[in-house]
mmCIF file of C-alpha atoms in Angstrom:
data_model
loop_
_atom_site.group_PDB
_atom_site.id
_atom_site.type_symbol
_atom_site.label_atom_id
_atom_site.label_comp_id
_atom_site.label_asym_id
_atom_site.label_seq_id
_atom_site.Cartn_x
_atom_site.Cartn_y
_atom_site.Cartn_z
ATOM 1 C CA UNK A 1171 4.993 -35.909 7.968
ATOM 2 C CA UNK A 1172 0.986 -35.338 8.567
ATOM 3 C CA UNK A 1173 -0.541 -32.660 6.696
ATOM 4 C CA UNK A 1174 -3.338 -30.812 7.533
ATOM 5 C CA UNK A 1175 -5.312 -28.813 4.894
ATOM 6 C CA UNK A 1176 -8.926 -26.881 4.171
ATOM 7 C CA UNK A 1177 -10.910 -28.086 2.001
ATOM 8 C CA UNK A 1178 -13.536 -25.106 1.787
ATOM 9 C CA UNK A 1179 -13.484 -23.214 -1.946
ATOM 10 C CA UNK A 1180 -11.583 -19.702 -1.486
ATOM 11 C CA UNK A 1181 -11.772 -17.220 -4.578
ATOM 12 C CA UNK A 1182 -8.776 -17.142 -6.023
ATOM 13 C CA UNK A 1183 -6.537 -14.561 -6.082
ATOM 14 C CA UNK A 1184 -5.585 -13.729 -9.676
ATOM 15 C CA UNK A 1185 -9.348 -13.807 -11.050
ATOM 16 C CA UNK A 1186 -9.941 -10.628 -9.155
ATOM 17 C CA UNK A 1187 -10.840 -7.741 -11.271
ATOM 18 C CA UNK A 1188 -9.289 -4.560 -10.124
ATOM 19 C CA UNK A 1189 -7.977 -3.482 -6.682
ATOM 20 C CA UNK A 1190 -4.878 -3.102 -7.958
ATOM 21 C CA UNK A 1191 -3.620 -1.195 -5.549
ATOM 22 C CA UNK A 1192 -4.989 -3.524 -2.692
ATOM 23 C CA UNK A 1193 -3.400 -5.947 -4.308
ATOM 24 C CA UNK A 1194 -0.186 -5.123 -4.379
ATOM 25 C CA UNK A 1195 -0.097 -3.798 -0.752
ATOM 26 C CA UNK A 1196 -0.983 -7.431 0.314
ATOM 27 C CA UNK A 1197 1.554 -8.567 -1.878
ATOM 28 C CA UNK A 1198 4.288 -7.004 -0.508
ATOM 29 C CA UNK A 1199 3.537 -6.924 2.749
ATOM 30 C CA UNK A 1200 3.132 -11.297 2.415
ATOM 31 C CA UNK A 1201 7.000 -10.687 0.701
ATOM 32 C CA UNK A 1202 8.398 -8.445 3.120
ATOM 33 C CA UNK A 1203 5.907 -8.548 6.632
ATOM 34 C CA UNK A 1204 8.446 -6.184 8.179
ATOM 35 C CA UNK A 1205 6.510 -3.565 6.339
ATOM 36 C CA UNK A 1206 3.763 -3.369 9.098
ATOM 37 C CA UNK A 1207 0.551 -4.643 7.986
ATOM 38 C CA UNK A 1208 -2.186 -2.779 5.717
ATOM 39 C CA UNK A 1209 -5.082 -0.577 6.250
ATOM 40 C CA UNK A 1210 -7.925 -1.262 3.290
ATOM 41 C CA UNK A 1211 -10.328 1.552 3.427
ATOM 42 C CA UNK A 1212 -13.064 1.772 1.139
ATOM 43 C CA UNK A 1213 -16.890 1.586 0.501
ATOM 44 C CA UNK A 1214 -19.268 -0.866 1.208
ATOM 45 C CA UNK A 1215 -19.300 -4.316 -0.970
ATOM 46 C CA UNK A 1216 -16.079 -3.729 -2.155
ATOM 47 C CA UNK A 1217 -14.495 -7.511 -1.819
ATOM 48 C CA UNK A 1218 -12.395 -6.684 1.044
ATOM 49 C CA UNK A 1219 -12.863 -9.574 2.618
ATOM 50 C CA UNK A 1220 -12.214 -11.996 -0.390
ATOM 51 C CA UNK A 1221 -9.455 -10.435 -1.437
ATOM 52 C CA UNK A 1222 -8.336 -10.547 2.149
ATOM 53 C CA UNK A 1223 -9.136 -14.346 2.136
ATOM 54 C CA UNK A 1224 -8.034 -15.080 -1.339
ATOM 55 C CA UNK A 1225 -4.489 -14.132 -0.871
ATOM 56 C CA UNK A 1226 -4.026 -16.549 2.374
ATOM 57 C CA UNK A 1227 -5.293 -19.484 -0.455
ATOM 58 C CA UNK A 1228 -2.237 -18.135 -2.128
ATOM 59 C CA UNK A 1229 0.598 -18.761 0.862
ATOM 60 C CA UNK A 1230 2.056 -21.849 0.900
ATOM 61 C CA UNK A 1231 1.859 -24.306 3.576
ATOM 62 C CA UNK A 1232 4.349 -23.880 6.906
ATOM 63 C CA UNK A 1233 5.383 -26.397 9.103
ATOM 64 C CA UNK A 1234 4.899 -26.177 13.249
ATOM 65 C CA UNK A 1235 5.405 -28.282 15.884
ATOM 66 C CA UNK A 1236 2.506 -31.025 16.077
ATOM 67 C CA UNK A 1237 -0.406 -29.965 18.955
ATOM 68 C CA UNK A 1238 1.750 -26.421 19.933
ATOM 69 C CA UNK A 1239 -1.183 -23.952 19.925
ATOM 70 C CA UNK A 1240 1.252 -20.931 18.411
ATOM 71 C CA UNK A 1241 2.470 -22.548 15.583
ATOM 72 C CA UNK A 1242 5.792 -22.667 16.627
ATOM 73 C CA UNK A 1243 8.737 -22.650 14.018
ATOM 74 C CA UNK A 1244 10.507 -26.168 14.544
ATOM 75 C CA UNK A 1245 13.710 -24.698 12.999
ATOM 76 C CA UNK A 1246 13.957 -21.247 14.402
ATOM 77 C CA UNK A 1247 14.270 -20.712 18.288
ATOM 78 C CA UNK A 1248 12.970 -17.237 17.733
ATOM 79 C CA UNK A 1249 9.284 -18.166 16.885
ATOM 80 C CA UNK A 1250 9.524 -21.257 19.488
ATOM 81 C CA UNK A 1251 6.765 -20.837 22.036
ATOM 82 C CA UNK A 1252 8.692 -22.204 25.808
ATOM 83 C CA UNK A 1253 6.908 -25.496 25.780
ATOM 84 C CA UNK A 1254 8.904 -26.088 22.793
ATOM 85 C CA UNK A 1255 11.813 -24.836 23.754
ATOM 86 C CA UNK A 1256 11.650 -26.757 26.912
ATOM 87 C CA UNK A 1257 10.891 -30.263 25.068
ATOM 88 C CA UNK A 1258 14.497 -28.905 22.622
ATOM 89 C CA UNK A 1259 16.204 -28.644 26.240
ATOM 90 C CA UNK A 1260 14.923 -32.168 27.300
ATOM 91 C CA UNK A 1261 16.107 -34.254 23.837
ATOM 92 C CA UNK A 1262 12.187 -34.533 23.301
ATOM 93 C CA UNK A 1263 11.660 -35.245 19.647
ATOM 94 C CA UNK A 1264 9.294 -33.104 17.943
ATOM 95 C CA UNK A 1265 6.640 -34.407 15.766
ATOM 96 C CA UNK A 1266 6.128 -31.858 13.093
ATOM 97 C CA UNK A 1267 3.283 -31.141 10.827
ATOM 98 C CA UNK A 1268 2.428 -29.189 7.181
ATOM 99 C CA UNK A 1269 -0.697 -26.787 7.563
ATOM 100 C CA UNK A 1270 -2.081 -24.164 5.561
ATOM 101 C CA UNK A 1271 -1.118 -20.221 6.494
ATOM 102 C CA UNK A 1272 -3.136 -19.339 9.705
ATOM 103 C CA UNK A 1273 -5.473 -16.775 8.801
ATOM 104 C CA UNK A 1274 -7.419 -15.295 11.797
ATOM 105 C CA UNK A 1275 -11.015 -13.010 11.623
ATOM 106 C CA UNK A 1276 -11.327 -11.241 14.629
ATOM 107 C CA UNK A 1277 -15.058 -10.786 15.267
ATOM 108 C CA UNK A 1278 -16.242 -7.125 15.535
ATOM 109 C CA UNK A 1279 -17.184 -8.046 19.727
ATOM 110 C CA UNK A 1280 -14.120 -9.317 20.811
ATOM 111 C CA UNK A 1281 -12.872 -9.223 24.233
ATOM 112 C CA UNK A 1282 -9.350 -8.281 25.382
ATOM 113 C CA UNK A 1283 -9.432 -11.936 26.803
ATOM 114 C CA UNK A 1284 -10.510 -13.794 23.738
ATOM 115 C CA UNK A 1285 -7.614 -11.986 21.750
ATOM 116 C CA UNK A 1286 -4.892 -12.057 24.211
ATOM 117 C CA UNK A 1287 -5.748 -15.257 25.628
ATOM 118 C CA UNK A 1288 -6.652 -16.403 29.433
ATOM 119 C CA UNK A 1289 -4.896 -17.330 33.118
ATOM 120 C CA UNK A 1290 -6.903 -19.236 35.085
ATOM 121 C CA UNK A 1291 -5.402 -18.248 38.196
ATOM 122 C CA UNK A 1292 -7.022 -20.668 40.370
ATOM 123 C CA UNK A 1293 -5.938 -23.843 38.677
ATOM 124 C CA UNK A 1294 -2.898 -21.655 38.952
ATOM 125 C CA UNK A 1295 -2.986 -21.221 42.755
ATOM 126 C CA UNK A 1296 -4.356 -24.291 43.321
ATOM 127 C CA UNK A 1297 -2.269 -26.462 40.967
ATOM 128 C CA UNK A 1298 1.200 -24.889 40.605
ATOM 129 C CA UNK A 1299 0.319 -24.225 36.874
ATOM 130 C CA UNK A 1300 0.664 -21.399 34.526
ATOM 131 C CA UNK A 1301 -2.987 -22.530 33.065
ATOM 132 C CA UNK A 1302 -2.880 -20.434 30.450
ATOM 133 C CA UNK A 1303 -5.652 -20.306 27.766
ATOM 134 C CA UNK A 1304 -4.782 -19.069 24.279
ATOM 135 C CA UNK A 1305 -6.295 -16.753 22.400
ATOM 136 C CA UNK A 1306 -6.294 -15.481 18.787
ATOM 137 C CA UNK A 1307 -2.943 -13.639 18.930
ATOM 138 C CA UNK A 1308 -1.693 -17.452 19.300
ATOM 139 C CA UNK A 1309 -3.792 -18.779 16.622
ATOM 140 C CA UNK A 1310 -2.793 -15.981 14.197
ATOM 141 C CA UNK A 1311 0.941 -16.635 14.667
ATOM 142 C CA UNK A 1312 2.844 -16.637 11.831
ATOM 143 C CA UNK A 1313 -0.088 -16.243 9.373
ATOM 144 C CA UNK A 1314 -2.115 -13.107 8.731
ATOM 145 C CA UNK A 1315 -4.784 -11.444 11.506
ATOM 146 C CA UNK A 1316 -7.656 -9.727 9.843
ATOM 147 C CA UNK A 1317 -9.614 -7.321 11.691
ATOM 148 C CA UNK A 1318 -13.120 -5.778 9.112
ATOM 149 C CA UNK A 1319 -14.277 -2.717 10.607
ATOM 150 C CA UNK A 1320 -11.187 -1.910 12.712
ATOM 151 C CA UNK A 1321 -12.139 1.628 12.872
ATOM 152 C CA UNK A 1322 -15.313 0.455 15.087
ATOM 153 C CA UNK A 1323 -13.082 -1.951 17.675
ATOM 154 C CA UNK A 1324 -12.109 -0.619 20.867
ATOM 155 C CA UNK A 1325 -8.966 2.070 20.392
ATOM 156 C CA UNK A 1326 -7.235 -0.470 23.397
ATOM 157 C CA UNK A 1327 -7.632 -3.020 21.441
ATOM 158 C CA UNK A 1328 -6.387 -1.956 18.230
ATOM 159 C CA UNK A 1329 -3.539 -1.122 20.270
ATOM 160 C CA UNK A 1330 -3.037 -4.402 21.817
ATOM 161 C CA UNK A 1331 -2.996 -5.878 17.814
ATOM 162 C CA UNK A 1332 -0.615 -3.270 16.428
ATOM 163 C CA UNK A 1333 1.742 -3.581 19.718
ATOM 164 C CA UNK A 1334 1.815 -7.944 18.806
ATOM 165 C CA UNK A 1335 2.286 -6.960 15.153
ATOM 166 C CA UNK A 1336 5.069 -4.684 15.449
ATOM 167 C CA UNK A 1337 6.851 -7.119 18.676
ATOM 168 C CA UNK A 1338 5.957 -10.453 17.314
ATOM 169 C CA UNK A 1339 4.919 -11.387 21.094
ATOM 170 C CA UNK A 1340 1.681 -11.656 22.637
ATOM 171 C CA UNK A 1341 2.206 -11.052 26.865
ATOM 172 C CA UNK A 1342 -0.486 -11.304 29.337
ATOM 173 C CA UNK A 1343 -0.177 -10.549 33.011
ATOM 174 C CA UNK A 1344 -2.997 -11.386 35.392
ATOM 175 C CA UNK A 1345 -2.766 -11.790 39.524
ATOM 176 C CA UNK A 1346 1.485 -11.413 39.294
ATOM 177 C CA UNK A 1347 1.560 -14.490 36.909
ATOM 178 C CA UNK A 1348 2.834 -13.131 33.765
ATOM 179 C CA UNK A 1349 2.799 -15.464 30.183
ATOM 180 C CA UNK A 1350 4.516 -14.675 26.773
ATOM 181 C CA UNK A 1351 4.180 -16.346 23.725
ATOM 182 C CA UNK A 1352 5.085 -15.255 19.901
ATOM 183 C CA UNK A 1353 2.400 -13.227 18.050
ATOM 184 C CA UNK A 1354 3.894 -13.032 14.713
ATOM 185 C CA UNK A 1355 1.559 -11.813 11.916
ATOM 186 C CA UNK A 1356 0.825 -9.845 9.174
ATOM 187 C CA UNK A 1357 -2.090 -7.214 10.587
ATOM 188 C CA UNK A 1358 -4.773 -6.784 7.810
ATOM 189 C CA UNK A 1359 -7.527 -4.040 9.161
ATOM 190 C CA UNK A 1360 -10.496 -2.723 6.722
ATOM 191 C CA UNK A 1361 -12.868 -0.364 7.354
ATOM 192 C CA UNK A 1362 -15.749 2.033 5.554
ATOM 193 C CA UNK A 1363 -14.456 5.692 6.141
ATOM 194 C CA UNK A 1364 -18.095 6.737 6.362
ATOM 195 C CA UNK A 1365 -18.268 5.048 9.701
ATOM 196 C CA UNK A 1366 -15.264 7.177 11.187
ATOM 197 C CA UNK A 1367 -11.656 7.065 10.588
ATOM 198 C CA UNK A 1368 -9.093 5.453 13.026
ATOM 199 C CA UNK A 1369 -7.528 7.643 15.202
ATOM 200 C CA UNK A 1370 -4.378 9.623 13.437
ATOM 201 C CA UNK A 1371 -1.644 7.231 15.790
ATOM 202 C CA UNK A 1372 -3.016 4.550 15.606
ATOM 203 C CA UNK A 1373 -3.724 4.798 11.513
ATOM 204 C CA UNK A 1374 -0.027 5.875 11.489
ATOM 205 C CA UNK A 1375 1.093 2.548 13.025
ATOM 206 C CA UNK A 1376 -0.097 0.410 9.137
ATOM 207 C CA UNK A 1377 2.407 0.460 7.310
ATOM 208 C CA UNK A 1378 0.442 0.844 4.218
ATOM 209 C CA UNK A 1379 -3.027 2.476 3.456
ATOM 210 C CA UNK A 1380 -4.880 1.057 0.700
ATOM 211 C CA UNK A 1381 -8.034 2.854 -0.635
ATOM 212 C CA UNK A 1382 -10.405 1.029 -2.513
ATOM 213 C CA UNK A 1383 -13.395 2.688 -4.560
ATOM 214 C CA UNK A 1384 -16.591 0.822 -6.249
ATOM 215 C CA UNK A 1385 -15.546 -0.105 -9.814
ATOM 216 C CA UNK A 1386 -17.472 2.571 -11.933
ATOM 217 C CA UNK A 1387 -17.245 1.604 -15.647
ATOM 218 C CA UNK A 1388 -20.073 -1.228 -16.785
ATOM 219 C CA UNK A 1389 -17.858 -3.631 -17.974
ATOM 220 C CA UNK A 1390 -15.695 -4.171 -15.699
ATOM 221 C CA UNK A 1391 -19.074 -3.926 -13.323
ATOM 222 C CA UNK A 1392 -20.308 -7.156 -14.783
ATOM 223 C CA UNK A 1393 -17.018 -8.895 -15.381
ATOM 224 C CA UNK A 1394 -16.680 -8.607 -11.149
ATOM 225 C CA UNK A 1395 -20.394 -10.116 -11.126
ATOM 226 C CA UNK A 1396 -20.050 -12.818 -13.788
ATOM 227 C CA UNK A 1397 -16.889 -14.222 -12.290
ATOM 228 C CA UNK A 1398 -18.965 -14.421 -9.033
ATOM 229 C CA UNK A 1399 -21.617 -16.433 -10.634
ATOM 230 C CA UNK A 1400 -19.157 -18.985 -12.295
ATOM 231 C CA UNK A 1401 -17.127 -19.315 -8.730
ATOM 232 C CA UNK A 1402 -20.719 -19.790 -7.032
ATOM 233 C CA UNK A 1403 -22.062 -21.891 -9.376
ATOM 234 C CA UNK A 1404 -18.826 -24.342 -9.544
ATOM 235 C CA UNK A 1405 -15.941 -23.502 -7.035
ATOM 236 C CA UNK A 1406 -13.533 -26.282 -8.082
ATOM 237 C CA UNK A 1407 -14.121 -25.667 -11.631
ATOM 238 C CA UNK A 1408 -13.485 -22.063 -11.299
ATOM 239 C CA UNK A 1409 -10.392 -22.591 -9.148
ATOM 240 C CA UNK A 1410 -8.811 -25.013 -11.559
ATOM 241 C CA UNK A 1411 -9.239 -22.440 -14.466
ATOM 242 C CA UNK A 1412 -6.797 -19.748 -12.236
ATOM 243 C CA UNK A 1413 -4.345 -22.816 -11.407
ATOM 244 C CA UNK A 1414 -1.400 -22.140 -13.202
ATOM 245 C CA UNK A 1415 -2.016 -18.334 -12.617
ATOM 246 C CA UNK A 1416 -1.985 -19.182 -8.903
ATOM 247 C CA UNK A 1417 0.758 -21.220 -8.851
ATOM 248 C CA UNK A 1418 3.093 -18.970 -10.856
ATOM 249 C CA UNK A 1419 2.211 -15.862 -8.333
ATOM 250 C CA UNK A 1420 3.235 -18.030 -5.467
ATOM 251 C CA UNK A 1421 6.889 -19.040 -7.107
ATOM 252 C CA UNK A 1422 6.913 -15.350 -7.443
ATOM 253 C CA UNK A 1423 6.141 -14.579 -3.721
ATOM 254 C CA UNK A 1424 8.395 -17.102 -2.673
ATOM 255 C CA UNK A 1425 11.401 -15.978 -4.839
ATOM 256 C CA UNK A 1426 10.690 -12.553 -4.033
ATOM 257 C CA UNK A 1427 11.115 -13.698 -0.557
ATOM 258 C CA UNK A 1428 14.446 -15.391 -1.127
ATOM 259 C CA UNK A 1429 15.858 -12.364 -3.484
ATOM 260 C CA UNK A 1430 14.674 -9.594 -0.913
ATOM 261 C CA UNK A 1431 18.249 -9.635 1.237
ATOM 262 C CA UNK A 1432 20.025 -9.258 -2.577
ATOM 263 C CA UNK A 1433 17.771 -5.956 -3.493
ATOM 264 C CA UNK A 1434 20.084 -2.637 -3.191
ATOM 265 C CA UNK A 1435 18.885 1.142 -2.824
ATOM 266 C CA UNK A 1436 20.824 3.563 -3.342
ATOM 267 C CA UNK A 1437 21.287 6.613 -0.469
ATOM 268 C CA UNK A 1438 20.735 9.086 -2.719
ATOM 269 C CA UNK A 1439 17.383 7.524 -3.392
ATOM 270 C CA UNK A 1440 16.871 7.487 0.537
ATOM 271 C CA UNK A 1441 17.946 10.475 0.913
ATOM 272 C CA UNK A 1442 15.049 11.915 -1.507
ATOM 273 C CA UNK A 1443 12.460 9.602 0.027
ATOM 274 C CA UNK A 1444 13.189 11.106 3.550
ATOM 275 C CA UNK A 1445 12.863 14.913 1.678
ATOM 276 C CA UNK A 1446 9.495 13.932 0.568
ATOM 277 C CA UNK A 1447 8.727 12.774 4.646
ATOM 278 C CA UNK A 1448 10.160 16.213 5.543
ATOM 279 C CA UNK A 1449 8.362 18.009 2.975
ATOM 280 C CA UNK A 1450 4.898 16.593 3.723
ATOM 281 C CA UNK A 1451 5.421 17.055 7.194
ATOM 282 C CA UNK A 1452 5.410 13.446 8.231
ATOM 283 C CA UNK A 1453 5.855 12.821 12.321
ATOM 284 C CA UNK A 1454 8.732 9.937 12.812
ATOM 285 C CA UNK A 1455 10.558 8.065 11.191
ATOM 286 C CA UNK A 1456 8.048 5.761 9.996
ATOM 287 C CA UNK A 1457 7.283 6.817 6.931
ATOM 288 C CA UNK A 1458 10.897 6.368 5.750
ATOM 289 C CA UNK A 1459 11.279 2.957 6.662
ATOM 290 C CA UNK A 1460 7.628 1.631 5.108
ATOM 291 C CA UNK A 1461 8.632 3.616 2.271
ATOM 292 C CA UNK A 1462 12.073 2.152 1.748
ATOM 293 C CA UNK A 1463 11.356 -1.815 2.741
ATOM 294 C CA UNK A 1464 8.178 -1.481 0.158
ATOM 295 C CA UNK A 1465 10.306 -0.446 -2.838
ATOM 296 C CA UNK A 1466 12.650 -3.262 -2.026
ATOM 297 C CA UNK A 1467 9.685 -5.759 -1.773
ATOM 298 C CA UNK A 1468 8.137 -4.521 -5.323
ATOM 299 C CA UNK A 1469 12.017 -4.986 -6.918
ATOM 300 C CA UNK A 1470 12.499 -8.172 -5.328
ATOM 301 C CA UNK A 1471 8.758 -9.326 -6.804
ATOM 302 C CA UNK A 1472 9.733 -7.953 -10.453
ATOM 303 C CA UNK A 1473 13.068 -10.065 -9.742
ATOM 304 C CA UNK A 1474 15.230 -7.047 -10.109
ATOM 305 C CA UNK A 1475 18.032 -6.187 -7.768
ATOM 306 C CA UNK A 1476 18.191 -1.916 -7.798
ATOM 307 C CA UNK A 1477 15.212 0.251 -6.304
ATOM 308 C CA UNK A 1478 14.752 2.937 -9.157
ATOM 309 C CA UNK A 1479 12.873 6.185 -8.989
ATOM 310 C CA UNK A 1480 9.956 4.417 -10.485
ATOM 311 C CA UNK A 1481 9.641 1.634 -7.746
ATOM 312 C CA UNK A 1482 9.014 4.226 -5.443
ATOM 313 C CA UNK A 1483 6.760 6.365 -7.214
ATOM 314 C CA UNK A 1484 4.889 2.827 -7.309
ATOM 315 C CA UNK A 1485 4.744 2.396 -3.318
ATOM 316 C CA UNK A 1486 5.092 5.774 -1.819
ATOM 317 C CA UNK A 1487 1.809 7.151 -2.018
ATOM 318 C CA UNK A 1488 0.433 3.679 -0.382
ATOM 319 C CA UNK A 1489 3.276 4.049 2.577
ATOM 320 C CA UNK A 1490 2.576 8.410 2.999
ATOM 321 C CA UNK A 1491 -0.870 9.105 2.552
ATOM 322 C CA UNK A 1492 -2.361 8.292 5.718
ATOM 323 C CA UNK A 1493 0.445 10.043 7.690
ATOM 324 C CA UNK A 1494 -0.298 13.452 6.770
ATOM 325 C CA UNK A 1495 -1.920 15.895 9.093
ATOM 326 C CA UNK A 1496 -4.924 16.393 7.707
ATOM 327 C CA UNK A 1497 -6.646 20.238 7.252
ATOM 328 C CA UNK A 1498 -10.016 20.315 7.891
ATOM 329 C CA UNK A 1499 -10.629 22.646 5.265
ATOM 330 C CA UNK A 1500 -8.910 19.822 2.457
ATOM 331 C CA UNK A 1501 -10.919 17.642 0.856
ATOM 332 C CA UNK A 1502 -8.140 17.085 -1.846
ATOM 333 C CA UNK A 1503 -6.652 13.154 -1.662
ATOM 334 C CA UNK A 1504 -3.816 13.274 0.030
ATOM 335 C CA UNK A 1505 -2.307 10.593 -2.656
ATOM 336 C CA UNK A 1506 -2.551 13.314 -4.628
ATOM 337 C CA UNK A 1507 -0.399 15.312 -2.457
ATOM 338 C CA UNK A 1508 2.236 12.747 -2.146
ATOM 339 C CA UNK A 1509 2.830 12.426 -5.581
ATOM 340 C CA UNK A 1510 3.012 16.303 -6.236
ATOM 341 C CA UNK A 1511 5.695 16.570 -3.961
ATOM 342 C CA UNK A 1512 7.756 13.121 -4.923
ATOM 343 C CA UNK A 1513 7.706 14.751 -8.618
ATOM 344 C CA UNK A 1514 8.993 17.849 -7.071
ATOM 345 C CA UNK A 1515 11.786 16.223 -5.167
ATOM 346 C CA UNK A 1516 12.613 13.931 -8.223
ATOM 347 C CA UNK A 1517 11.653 16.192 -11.003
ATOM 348 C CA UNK A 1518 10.083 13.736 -12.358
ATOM 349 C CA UNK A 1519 7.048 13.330 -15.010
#
């Protein structure tokens, strides 16, 4: 088996100072991607973007289907692009190959057709073919999409993302020729909330919101800038330092993975998380299901098999707080908000 790997330095993951809740919202979602992607809103200069490209160093490699441009599964039919299938149907062997987790940066200009990919209906017309051109959907399949500044891309095109995310296919139609291919991914957006805020459906369609704030104490100020100097000055020094650290967070992902079908919660404990929903006046049923598939996903990375009143408390201000309706007159948090009303529900301290 051929393996393909890169061989550029990425920050790693557990030297990051902070972001702990940014962290762990990326963590879960990599354990359980069912969960629906994350939202990272904060200031300027934040790391966003490492962290963002830090945890993909993190994910092990997968294994596709040698030359298929969607990274098709060779075991599992469902994330089989139709070429594939097709060469299955024939007795075509497939020649299979190791690469690292896709991760995909959609540039701030994008066009529908450089996302969703291409038909060149000519060659189509002319030829008999489906000449279809792949675009970054396919690239980012099975692997993690990340979009910076989402809340300045086109609101049709957010759409288009969040529709692939939550599907796991990709379909283009052009001219009565009509294409499908998977689209599975993990949808990562950030944005600065003093450039605008996504509108309220489309924010609702994350599954978590993660805000992050500029460190404010001085130590921790020049810890963040010291460990930026050491990575700069020697990457592969740096990155052997975290090694074991890395290593032991991806057995944990990967267990957590495993363990996540084993993880219980009880209905009582659903039945409070949807009175919190109620209570805060969330629209759908959305916020129930982020709420409960998170708690599982923290339990499952602590190796533990019950969702307690804790877990929750843990996740449900990160699934909730960008699905309330805001008042224009609040400028309270509305994390704050969230957890007033779970320790009402669970009178709890």
């Amino acid at each position: 088996m051929n393996k393909k790997t890169s061989s550029r330095p990425v920050f790693p993951f557990t030297s990051i100072v902070g972001q702990e809740e940014m962290k762990l919202s990326l963590i879960l979602n990599v354990i359980d991607p069912k969960i629906g992607g994350v939202m990272i809103m904060g200031d300027r200069g934040t790391g966003k973007s490492t962290i963002v490209r830090a945890l993909v160093d993190l994910l092990p490699p997968i294994e596709v289907v040698e030359n298929d441009p969607y990274n098709s599964d060779p075991y599992d039919p469902e994330q089989m692009s139709y070429e594939v299938l097709e060469k299955i149907k024939n007795n075509e062997k497939l020649s299979i190959v190791e690469i690292q987790t896709p991760m995909v940066d959609l540039p701030l200009g994008a066009t529908e057709d450089r996302v969703c990919g291409t038909i060149n209906i000519e060659k189509a017309i002319s030829e008999g073919l489906k000449a279809f051109e792949p675009g970054l959907l396919a690239q980012a399949n099975r692997g993690i999409l990340y979009v910076d500044e989402v809340n300045l891309l086109d609101d049709h095109l957010v759409d288009v993302l969040l529709d692939s995310a939550a599907s796991g296919w990709n379909t283009v139609e052009r001219e009565g020729i009509s294409i499908c291919h998977p689209a599975k991914f993990i949808l990562i957006g950030s944005g600065n909330p003093e450039e605008g805020e996504l509108r309220p459906q489309l924010l609702d369609r994350f599954g978590m919101h993660a805000q992050i704030k500029t460190v404010k104490e001085p130590n921790l100020r020049v810890k963040i800038v010291q460990q930026r100097e050491l990575f700069e000055r020697n990457p592969i020094e740096f990155k052997n330092k975290y090694k074991d650290e890395q290593e032991k967070l991806t057995d944990r992902i990967l267990t957590a993975r495993k363990k996540l079908k084993e993880v219980n919660i009880s209905y009582e404990l659903l039945e409070k998380i949807s009175q919190i929903c109620s209570e805060l006046n969330v629209d759908g049923l959305r916020g129930d299901l982020v709420t409960n598939r998170a708690s599982k996903a923290l339990v499952a990375f602590e190796g533990r098999n019950e969702v307690t009143p804790k877990d929750i408390f843990t996740v449900i201000t990160l699934c909730l707080r960008h699905r309330l309706r805001k008042d224009p007159l609040e400028s309270m948090d509305s994390g704050y908000k969230v957890q007033q009303v779970f320790k009402k529900v669970f009178e709890y301290e």
